[in-house]
Tab-separated table of C-alpha atoms in Angstrom:
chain	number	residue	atom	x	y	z
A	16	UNK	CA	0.000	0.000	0.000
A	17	UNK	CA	1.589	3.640	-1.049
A	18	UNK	CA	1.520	5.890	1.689
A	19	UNK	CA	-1.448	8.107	1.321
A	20	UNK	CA	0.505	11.278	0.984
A	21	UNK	CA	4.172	12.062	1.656
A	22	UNK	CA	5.899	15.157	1.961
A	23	UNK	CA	9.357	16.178	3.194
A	24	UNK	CA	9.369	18.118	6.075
A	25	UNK	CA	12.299	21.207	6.556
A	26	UNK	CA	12.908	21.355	10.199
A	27	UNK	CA	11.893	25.186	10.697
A	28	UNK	CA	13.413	27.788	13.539
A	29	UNK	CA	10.624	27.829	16.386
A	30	UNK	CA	10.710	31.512	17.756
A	31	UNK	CA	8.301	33.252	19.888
A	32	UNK	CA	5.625	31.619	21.949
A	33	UNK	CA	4.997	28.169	21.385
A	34	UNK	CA	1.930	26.397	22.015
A	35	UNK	CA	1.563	25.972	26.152
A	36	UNK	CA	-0.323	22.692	25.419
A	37	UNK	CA	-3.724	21.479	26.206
A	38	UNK	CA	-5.543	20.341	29.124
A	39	UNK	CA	-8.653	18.436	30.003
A	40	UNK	CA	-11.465	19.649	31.926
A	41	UNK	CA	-14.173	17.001	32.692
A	42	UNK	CA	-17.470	18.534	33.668
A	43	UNK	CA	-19.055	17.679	36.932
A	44	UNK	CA	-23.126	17.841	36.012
A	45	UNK	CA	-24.988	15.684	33.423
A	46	UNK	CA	-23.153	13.564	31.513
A	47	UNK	CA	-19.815	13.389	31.610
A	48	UNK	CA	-17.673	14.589	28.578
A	49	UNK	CA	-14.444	15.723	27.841
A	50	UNK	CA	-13.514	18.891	26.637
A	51	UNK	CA	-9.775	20.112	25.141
A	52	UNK	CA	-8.733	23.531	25.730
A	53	UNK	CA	-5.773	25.168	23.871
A	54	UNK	CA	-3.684	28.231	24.704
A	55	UNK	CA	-2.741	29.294	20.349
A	56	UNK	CA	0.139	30.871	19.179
A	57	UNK	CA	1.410	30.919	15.390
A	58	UNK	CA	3.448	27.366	14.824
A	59	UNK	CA	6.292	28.011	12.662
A	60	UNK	CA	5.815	26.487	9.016
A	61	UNK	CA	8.030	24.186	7.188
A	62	UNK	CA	8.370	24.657	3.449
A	63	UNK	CA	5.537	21.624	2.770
A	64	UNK	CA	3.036	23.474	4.934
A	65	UNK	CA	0.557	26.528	4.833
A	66	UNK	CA	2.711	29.646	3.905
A	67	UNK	CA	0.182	31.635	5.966
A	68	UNK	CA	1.607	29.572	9.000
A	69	UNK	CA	-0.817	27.043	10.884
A	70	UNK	CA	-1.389	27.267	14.543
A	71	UNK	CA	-2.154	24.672	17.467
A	72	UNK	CA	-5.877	24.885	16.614
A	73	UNK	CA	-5.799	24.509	12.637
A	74	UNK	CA	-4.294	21.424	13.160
A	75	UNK	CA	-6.609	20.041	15.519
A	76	UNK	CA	-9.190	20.531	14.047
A	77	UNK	CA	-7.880	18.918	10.453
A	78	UNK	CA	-6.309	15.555	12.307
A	79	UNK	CA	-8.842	15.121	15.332
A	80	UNK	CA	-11.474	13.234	13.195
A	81	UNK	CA	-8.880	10.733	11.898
A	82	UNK	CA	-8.186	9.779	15.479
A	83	UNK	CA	-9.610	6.987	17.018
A	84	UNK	CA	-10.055	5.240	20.183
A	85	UNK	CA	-9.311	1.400	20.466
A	86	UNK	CA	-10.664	-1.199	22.806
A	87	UNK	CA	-9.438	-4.367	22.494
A	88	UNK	CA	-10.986	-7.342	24.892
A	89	UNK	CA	-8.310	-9.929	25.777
A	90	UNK	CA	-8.113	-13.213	25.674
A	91	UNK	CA	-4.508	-13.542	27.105
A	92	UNK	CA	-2.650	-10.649	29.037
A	93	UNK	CA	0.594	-10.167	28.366
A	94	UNK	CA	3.322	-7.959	29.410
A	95	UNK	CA	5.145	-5.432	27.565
A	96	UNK	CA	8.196	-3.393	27.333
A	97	UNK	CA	5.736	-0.822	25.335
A	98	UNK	CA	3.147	-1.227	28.032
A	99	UNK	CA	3.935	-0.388	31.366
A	100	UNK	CA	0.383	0.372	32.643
A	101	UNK	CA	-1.326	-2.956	32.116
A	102	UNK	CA	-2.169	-5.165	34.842
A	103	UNK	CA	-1.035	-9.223	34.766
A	104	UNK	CA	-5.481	-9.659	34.825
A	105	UNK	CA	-6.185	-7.008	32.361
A	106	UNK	CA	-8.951	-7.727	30.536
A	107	UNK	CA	-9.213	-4.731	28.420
A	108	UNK	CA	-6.950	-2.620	26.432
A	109	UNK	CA	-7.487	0.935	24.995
A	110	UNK	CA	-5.378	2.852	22.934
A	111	UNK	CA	-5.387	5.481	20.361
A	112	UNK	CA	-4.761	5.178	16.213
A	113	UNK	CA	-5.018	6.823	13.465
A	114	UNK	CA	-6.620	6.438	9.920
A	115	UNK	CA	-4.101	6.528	6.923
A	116	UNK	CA	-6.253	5.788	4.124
A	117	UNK	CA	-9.994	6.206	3.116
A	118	UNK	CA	-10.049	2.031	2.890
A	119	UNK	CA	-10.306	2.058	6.341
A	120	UNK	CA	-6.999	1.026	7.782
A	121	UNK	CA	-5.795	2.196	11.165
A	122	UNK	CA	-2.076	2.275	12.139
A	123	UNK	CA	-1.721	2.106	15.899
A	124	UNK	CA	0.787	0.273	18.811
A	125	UNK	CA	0.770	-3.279	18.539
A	126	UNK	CA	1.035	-3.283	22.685
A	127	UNK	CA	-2.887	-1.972	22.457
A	128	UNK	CA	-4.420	-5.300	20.607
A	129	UNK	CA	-2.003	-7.742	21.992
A	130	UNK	CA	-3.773	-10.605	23.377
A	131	UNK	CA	-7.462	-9.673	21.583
A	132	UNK	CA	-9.156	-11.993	19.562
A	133	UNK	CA	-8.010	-10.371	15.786
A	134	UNK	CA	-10.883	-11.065	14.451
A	135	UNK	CA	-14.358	-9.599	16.930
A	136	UNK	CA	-12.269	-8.661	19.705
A	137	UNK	CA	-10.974	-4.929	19.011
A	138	UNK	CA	-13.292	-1.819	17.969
A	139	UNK	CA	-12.438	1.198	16.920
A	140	UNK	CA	-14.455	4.257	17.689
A	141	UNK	CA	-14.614	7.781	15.704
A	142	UNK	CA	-16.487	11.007	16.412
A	143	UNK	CA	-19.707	10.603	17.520
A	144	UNK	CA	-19.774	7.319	18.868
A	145	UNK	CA	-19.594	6.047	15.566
A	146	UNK	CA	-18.042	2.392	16.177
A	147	UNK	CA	-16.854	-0.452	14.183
A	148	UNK	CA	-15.245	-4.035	14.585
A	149	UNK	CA	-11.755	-3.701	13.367
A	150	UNK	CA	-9.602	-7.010	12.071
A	151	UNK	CA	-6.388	-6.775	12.576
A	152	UNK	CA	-4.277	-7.171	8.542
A	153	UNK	CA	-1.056	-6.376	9.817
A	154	UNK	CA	1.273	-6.530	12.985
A	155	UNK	CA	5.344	-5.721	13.754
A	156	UNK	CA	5.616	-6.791	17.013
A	157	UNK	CA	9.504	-5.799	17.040
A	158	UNK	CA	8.485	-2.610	16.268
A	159	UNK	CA	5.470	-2.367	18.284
A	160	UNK	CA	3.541	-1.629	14.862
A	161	UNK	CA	-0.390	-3.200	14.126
A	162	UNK	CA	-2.472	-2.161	11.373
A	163	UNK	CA	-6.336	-2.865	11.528
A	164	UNK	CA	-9.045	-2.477	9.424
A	165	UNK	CA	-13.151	-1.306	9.692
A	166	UNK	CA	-15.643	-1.387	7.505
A	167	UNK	CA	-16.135	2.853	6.542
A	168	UNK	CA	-19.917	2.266	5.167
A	169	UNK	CA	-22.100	4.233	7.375
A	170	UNK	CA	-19.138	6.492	8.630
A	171	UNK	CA	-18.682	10.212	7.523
A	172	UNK	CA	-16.169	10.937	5.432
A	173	UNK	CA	-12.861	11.840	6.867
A	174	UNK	CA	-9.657	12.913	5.496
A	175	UNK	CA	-6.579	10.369	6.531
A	176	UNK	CA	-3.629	11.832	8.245
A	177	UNK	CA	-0.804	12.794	5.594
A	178	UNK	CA	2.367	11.256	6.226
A	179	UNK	CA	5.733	13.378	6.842
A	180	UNK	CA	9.068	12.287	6.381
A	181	UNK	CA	10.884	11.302	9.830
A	182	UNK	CA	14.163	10.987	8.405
A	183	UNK	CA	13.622	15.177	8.286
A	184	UNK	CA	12.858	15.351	12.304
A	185	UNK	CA	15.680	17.308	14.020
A	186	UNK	CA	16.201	18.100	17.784
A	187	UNK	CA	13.996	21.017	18.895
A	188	UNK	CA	11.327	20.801	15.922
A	189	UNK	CA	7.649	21.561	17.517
A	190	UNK	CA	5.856	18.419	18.048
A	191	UNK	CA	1.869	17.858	18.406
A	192	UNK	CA	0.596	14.727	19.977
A	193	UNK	CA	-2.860	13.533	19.418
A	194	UNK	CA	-4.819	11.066	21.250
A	195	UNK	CA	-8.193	9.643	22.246
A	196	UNK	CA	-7.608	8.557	25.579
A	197	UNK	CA	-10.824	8.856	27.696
A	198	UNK	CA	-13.168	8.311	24.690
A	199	UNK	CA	-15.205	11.661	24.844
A	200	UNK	CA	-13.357	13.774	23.114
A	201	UNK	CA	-9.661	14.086	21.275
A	202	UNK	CA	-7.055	15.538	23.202
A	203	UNK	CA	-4.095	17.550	21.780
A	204	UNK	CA	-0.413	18.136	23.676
A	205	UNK	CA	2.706	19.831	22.365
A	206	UNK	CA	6.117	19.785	22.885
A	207	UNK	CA	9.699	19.524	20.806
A	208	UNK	CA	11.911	16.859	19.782
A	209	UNK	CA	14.019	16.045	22.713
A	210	UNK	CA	16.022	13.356	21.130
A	211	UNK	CA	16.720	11.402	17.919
A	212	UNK	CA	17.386	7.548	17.165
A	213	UNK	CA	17.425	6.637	20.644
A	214	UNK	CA	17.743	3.343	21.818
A	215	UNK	CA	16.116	2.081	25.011
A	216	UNK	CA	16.878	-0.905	27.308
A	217	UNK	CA	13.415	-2.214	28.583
A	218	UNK	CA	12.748	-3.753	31.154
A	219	UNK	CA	12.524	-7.310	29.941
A	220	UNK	CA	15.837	-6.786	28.281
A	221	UNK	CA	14.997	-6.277	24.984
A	222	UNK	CA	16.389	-3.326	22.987
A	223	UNK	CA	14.554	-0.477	21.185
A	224	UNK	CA	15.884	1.390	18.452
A	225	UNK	CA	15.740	4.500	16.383
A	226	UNK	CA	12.783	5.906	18.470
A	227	UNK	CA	12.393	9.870	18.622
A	228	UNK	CA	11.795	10.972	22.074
A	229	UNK	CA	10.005	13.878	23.420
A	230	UNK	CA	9.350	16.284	26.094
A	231	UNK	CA	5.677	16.140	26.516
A	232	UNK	CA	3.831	13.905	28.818
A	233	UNK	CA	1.377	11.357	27.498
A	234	UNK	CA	-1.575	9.278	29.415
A	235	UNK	CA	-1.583	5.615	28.744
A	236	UNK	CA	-4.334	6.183	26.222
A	237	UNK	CA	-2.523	7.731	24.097
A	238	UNK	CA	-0.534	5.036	22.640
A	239	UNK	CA	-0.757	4.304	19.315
A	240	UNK	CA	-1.910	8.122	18.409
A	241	UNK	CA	-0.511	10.356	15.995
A	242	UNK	CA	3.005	12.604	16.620
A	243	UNK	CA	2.503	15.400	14.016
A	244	UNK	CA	4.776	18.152	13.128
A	245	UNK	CA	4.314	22.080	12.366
A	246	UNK	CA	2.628	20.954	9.210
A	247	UNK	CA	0.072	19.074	10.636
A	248	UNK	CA	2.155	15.565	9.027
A	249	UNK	CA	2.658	12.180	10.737
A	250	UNK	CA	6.203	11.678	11.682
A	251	UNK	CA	5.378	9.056	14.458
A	252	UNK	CA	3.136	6.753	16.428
A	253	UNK	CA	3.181	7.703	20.502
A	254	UNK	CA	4.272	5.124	22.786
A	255	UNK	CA	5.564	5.045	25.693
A	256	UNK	CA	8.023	2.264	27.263
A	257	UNK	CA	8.653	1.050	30.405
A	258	UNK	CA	12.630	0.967	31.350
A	259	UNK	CA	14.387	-1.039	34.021
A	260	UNK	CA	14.308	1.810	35.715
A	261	UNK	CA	10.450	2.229	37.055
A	262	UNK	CA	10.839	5.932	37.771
A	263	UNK	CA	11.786	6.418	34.288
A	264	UNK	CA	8.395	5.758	32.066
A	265	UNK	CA	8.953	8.222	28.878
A	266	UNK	CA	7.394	9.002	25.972
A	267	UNK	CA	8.948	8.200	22.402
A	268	UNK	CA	7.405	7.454	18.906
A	269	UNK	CA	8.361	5.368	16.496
A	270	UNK	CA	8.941	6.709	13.550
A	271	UNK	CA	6.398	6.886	10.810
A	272	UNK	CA	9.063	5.649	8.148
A	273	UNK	CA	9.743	2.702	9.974
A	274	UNK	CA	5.626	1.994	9.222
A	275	UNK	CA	6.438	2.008	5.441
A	276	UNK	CA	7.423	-1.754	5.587
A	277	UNK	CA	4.199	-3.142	7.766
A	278	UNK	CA	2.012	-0.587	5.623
A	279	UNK	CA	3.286	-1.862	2.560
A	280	UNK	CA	2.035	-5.459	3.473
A	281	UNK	CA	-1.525	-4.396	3.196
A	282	UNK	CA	-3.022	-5.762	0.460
A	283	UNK	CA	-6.705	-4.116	0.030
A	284	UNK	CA	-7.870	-6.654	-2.498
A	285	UNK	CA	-7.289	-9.720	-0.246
A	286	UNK	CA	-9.686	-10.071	3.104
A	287	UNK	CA	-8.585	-10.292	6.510
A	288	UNK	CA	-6.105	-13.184	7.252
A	289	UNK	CA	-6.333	-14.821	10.384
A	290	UNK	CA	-4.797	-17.800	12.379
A	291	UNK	CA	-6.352	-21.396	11.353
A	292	UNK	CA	-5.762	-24.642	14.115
A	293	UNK	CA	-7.862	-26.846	12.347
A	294	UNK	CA	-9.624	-28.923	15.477
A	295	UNK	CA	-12.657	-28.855	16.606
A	296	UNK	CA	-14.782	-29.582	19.989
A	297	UNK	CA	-16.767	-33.312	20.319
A	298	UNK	CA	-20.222	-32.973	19.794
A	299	UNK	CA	-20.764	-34.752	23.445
A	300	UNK	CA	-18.851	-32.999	26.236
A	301	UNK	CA	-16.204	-35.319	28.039
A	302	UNK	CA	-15.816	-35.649	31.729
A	303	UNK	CA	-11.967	-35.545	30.983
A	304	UNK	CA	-10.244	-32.677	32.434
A	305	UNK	CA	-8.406	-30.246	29.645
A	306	UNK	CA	-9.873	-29.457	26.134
A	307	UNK	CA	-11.060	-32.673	24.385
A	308	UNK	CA	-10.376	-32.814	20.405
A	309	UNK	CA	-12.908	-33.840	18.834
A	310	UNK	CA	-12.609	-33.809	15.423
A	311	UNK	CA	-9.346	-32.773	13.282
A	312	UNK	CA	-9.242	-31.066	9.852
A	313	UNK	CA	-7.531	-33.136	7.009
A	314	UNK	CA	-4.535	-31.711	6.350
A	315	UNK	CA	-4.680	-28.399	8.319
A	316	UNK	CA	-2.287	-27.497	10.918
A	317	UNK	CA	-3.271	-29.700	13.564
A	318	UNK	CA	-2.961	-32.748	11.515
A	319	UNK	CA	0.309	-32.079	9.875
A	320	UNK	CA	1.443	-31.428	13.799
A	321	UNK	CA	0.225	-34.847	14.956
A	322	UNK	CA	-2.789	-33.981	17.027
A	323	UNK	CA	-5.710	-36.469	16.643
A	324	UNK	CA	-9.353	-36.975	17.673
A	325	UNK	CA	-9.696	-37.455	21.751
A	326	UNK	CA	-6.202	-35.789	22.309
A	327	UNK	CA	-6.719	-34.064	25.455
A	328	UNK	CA	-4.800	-30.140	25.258
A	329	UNK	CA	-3.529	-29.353	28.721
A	330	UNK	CA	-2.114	-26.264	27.949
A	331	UNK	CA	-1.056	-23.935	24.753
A	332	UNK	CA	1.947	-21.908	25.024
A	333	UNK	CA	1.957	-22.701	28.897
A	334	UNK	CA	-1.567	-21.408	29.433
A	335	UNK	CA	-3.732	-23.814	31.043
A	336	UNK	CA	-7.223	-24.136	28.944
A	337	UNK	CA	-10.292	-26.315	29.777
A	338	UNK	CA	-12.245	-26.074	26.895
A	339	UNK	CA	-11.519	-26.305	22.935
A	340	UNK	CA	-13.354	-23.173	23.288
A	341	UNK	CA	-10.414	-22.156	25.164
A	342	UNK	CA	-7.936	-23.207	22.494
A	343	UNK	CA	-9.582	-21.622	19.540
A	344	UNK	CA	-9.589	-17.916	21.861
A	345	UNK	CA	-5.995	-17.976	22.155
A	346	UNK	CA	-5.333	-19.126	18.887
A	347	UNK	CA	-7.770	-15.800	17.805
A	348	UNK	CA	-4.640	-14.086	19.027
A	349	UNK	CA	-2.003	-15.116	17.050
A	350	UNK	CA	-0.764	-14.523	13.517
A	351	UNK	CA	-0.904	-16.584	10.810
A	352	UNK	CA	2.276	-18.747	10.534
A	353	UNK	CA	3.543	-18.440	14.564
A	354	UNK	CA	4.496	-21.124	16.054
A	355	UNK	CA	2.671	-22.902	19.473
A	356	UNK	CA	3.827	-25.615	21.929
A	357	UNK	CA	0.519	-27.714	22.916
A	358	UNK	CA	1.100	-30.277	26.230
A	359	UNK	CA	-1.459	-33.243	25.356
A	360	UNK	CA	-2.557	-36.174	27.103
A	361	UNK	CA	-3.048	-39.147	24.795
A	362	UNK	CA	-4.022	-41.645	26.993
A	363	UNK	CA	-1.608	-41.896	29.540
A	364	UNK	CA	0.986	-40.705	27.864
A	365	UNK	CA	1.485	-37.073	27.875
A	366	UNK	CA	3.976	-35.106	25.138
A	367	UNK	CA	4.458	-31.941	23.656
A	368	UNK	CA	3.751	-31.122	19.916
A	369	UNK	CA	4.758	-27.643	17.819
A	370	UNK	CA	1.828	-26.645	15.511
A	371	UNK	CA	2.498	-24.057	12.947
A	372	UNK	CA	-0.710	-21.848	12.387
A	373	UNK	CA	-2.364	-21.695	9.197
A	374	UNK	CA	-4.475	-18.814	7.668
A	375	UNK	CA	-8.092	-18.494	6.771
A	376	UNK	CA	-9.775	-15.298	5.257
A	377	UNK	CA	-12.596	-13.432	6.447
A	378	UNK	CA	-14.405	-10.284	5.193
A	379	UNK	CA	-13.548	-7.059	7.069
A	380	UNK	CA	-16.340	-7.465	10.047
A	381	UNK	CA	-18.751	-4.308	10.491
A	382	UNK	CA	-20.774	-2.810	13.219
């Protein structure tokens, strides 16, 4: 998929006043709602935007309707270097994302759907409670990278977010960071570029790269949200990661050209891929403890792995599961072509088999 629109962005001179930021005041009668307040000043314009100059305000108000809030209902909870906020029991995840083209796909952080069924467990919601079942199309866990998609018949028309050129960020440029955290209302925060291409140590070991950090604060829901520039451009996706060092929880984004090579996997005349096991549940339930098979496709996954008809499944990937039921959720979870370790009980022998996931299509669900 071509980005929708790419321009490269001059890092300008900031002088003057710069945007203060944006607060939230939640009203304390009748319903409760959100509203975003901004202190404007003129933001400096780079050579691709508005030679009349742009301020805090013009920008919010072209990029706030492309903004999104997601929810995504877990199956399995999981943590995560990009998620320091979720509980071991989570069982729901929101997050923020942003649409980048008018098929209806949705870049956001992979940390937000992690552990959702891909197919009916995430929804995305735009302005005015307009909300849709999203599939997920794409993911880059490394990266921290998922793209989903919705159904747009039924929804106004919105413009996507244009893409910038992060390669262009420099140190001091004006950021803009947009977000959808409570669900009411978009919120809108600025800041600068603090730092470039730096690399992180989490706090499961793992090491982050070529992230751009800045100096404004972000709530949790703001993950997976736009980072825009003077000219109202993408130039990354807000996260925030959580270091070996708990008093140290900052804000980054990743940059929106290292998107370019999980958008340009999304193939919008195929349907949504999603994981196939290939088992079924017996049509009689089993007073055997554990998830009974009870019938297994011919050559799918399953079979080629070696599971077979009254295999019992003690656990999948170390999680205990009772129920085929129970199976089929966590395999709702995974990508098409990851591996998992079942532990089976065949009659009183019990082993360990690898099955390598298959894919199935289904139609972009709607709401």
């Amino acid at each position: 998929m071509g980005r929708v629109s790419k321009s490269h962005v001059v890092s300008a001179v900031i002088g003057g006043v710069i945007v203060s930021g944006a607060f939230v005041v939640l009203g304390v009668t009748g319903p409760q709602r959100t509203e975003t307040i901004f202190e404007e000043a003129p933001v400096a314009a780079h050579a691709s935007a508005d030679p009349r100059g742009l301020t805090a305000n013009d920008i919010y108000v072209r990029a706030a309707p492309a903004v999104v809030l997601v929810r995504a209902k877990l199956v399995e909870s999981a943590g995560s270097p990009f998620d320091p906020f979720r509980s071991a029991n989570a069982t729901l995840s929101t997050g923020s994302g942003f649409l980048v083209d008018r098929q209806g796909d949705i870049l956001t952080n992979y940390h937000v759907i992690r552990g959702a069924d891909r197919r009916t467990g995430i929804t995305v919601q735009f302005e005015a409670d307009t909300i849709r079942t999203a599939g997920v199309i794409a993911t880059d866990p490394a990266n921290d990278l998922a793209v989903l998609r919705v159904d747009m018949h039924g929804v106004p028309p919105i413009r996507p977010l244009p893409l910038g050129d992060s390669s262009s960020v420099r140190v001091g440029d004006l950021t803009l960071a947009l977000g959808d955290p409570f669900g009411d209302d978009r919120t809108l925060t600025s800041g600068i570029v603090a730092a470039l291409q730096h690399q992180v140590q989490a706090a499961d070991g793992q090491t982050i790269d070529n992230l751009i950090q800045t100096d404004q604060p972000l709530d949790a829901g703001n993950s997976g949200g736009p980072l825009l520039n003077g000219g109202g451009q993408v130039v990354g996706i807000d996260t925030q990661i959580a270091t070996a060092d708990p008093s140290q929880n900052l804000t980054f984004a990743i940059p929106i050209d290292t998107a370019d090579a999980v958008l340009a996997r999304v193939d919008h005349n195929q349907a949504v891929h999603v994981a196939f096991l290939g088992i079924s549940a017996p049509p009689v339930k089993t007073a055997s403890r554990g998830a009974v098979v009870g019938a297994v496709t011919h050559g799918g996954p399953a079979d080629i792995a070696g599971l077979e008809p009254k295999d019992q499944i003690l656990r999948v990937d170390g999680v205990p599961v009772d129920s085929i039921s129970d199976v089929l959720a966590l395999v709702s979870t995974r990508s098409p072509g990851q591996s998992l370790r079942f532990q089976i009980r065949r009659g009183h022998t019990r082993r360990t088999l690898s099955v390598v996931l298959g894919s199935r299509t289904v139609p972009p669900p709607s709401r």
